[in-house]
mmCIF file of C-alpha atoms in Angstrom:
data_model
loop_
_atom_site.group_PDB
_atom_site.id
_atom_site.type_symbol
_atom_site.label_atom_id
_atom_site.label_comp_id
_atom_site.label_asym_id
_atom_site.label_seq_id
_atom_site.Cartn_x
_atom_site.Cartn_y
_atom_site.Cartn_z
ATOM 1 C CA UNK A 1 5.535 -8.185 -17.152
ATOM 2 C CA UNK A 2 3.127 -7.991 -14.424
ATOM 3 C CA UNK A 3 3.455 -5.026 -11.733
ATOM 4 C CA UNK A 4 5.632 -5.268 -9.326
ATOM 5 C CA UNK A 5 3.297 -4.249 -5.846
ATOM 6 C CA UNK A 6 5.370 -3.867 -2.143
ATOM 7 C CA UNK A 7 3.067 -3.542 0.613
ATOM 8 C CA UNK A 8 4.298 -1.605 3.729
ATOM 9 C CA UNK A 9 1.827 -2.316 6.679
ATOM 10 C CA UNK A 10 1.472 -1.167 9.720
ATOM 11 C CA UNK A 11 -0.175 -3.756 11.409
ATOM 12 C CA UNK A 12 -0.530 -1.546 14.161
ATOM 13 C CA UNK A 13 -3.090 0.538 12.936
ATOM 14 C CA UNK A 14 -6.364 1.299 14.252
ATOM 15 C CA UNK A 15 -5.753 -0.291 17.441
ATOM 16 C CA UNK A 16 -4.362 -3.557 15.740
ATOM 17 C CA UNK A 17 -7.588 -3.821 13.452
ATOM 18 C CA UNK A 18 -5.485 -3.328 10.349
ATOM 19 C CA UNK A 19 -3.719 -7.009 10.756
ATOM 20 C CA UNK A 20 -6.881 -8.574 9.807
ATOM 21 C CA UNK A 21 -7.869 -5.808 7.506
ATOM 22 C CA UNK A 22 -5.314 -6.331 5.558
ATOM 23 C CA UNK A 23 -5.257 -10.199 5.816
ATOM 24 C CA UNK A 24 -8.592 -9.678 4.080
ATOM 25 C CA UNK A 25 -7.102 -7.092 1.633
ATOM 26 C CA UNK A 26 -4.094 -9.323 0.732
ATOM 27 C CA UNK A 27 -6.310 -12.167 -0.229
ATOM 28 C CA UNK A 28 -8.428 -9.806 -2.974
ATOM 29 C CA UNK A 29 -5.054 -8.332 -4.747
ATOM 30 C CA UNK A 30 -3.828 -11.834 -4.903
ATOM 31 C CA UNK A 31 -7.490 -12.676 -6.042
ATOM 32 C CA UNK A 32 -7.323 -9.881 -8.736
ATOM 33 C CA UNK A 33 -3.695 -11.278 -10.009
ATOM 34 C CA UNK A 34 -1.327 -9.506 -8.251
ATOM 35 C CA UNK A 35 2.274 -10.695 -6.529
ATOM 36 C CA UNK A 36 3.291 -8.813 -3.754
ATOM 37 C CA UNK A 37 5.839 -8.378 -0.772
ATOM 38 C CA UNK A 38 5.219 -7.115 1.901
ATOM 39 C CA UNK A 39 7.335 -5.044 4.791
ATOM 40 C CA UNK A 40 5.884 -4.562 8.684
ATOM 41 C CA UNK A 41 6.457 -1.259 10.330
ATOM 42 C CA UNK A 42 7.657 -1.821 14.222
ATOM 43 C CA UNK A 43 7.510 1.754 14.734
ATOM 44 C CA UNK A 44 7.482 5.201 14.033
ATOM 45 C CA UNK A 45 10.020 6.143 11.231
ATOM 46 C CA UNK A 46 9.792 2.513 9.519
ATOM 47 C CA UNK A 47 7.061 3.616 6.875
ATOM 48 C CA UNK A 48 9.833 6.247 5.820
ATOM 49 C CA UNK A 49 12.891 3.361 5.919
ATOM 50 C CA UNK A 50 11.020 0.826 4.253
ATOM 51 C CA UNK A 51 9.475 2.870 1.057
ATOM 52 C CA UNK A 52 13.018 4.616 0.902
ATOM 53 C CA UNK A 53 14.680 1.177 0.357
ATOM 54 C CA UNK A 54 11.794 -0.294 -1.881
ATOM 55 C CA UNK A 55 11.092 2.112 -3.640
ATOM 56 C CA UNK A 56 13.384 1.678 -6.465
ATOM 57 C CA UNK A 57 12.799 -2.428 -6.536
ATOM 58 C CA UNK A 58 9.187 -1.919 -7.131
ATOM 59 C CA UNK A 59 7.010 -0.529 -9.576
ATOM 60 C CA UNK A 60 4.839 0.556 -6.921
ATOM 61 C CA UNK A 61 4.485 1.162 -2.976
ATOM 62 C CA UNK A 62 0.974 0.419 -1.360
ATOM 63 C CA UNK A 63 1.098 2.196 2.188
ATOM 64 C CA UNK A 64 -1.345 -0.370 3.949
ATOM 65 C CA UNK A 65 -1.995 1.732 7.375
ATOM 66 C CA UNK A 66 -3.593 5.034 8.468
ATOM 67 C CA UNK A 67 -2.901 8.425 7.840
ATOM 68 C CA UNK A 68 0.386 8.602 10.031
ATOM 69 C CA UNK A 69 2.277 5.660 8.031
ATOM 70 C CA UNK A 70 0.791 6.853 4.793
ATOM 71 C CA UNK A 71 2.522 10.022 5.480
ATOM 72 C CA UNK A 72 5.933 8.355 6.252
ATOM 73 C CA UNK A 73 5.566 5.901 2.968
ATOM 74 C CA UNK A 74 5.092 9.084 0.855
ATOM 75 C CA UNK A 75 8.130 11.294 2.578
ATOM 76 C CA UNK A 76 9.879 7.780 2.132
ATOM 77 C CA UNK A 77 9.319 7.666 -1.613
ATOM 78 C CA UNK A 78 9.788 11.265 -2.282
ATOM 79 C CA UNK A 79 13.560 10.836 -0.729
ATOM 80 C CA UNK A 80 13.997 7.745 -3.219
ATOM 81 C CA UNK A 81 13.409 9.811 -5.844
ATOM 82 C CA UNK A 82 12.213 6.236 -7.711
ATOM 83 C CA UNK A 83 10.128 6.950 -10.066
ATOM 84 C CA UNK A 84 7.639 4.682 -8.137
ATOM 85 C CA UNK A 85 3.631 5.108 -8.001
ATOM 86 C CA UNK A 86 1.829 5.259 -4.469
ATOM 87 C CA UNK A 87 -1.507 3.678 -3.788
ATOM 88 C CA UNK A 88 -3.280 3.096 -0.759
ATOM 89 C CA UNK A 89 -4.826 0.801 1.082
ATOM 90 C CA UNK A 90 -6.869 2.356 4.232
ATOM 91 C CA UNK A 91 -6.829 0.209 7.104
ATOM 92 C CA UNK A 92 -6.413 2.696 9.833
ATOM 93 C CA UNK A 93 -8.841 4.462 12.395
ATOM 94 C CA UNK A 94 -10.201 7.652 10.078
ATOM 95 C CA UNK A 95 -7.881 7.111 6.830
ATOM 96 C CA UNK A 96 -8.351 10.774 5.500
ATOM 97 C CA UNK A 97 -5.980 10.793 3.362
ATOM 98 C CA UNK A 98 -7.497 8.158 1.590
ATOM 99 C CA UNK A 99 -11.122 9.045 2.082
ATOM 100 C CA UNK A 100 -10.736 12.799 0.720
ATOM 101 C CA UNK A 101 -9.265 10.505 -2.103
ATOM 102 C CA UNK A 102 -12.536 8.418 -2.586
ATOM 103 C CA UNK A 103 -10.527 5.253 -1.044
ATOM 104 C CA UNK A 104 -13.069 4.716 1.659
ATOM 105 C CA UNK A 105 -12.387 0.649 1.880
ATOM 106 C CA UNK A 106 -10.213 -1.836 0.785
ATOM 107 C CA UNK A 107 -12.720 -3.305 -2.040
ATOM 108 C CA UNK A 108 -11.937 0.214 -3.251
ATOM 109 C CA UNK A 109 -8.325 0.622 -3.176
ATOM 110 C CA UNK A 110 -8.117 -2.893 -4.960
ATOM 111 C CA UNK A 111 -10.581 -1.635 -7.551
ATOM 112 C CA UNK A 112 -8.746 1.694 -7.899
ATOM 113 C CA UNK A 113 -5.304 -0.110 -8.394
ATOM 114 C CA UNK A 114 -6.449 -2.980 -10.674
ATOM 115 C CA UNK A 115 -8.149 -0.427 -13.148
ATOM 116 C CA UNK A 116 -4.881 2.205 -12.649
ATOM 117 C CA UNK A 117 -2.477 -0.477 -14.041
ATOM 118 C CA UNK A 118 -4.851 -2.018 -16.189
ATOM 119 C CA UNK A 119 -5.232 1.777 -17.648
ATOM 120 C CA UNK A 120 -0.761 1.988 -17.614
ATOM 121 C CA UNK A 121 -0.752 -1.604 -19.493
ATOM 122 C CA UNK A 122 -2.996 -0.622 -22.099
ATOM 123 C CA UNK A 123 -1.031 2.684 -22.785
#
């Protein structure tokens, strides 16, 4: 059964960048196979709402913002307590989080997550 992959963006981000960001982004997981839904943030608080009440729907959350919403989607998930995974997607202004992760683009986090459940399909 394929992953199941729910996107929370916050199209917001970087100044209102990340909308086309992750227009771009959307079109390579869908290229690389994957289905996805996606939930929009409105403001601050929704990245912790929305992973809360997807995260036991979903195999796993992909926080699609900067460093503030990836913080919310992970406090979000941790209160699930789903056993769901977390990947990002780094469409905000200086995405630390995700650099100190070596997720400097969005060509990376795809990579990253098609090779991470690639790895979890083999196993």
């Amino acid at each position: 059964m394929p992953a199941r992959l729910c996107c929370i963006v916050n199209p917001a981000a970087a100044g209102g960048r990340a909308r086309e960001r992750w227009t771009n982004a959307r079109a390579a997981l869908r290229r690389a196979g994957f289905t996805l839904e996606e939930r929009f943030t409105e403001a601050q608080g929704d990245g912790i709402r929305l992973a809360r009440a997807a995260a036991a729907d979903f195999d796993h959350l992909v926080a699609v913002c900067g460093d503030g919403t990836v913080g919310e989607v992970a406090s979000g998930l941790i209160q699930s307590g789903a056993p769901t995974s977390l990947a990002l997607m780094p469409t905000g202004t200086g995405n630390d989080v995700a650099t100190q992760l070596g997720i400097r683009s969005c060509d990376t986090a795809v990579d990253v997550l098609t090779r991470a459940l690639a790895r979890d399909a083999a196993q």
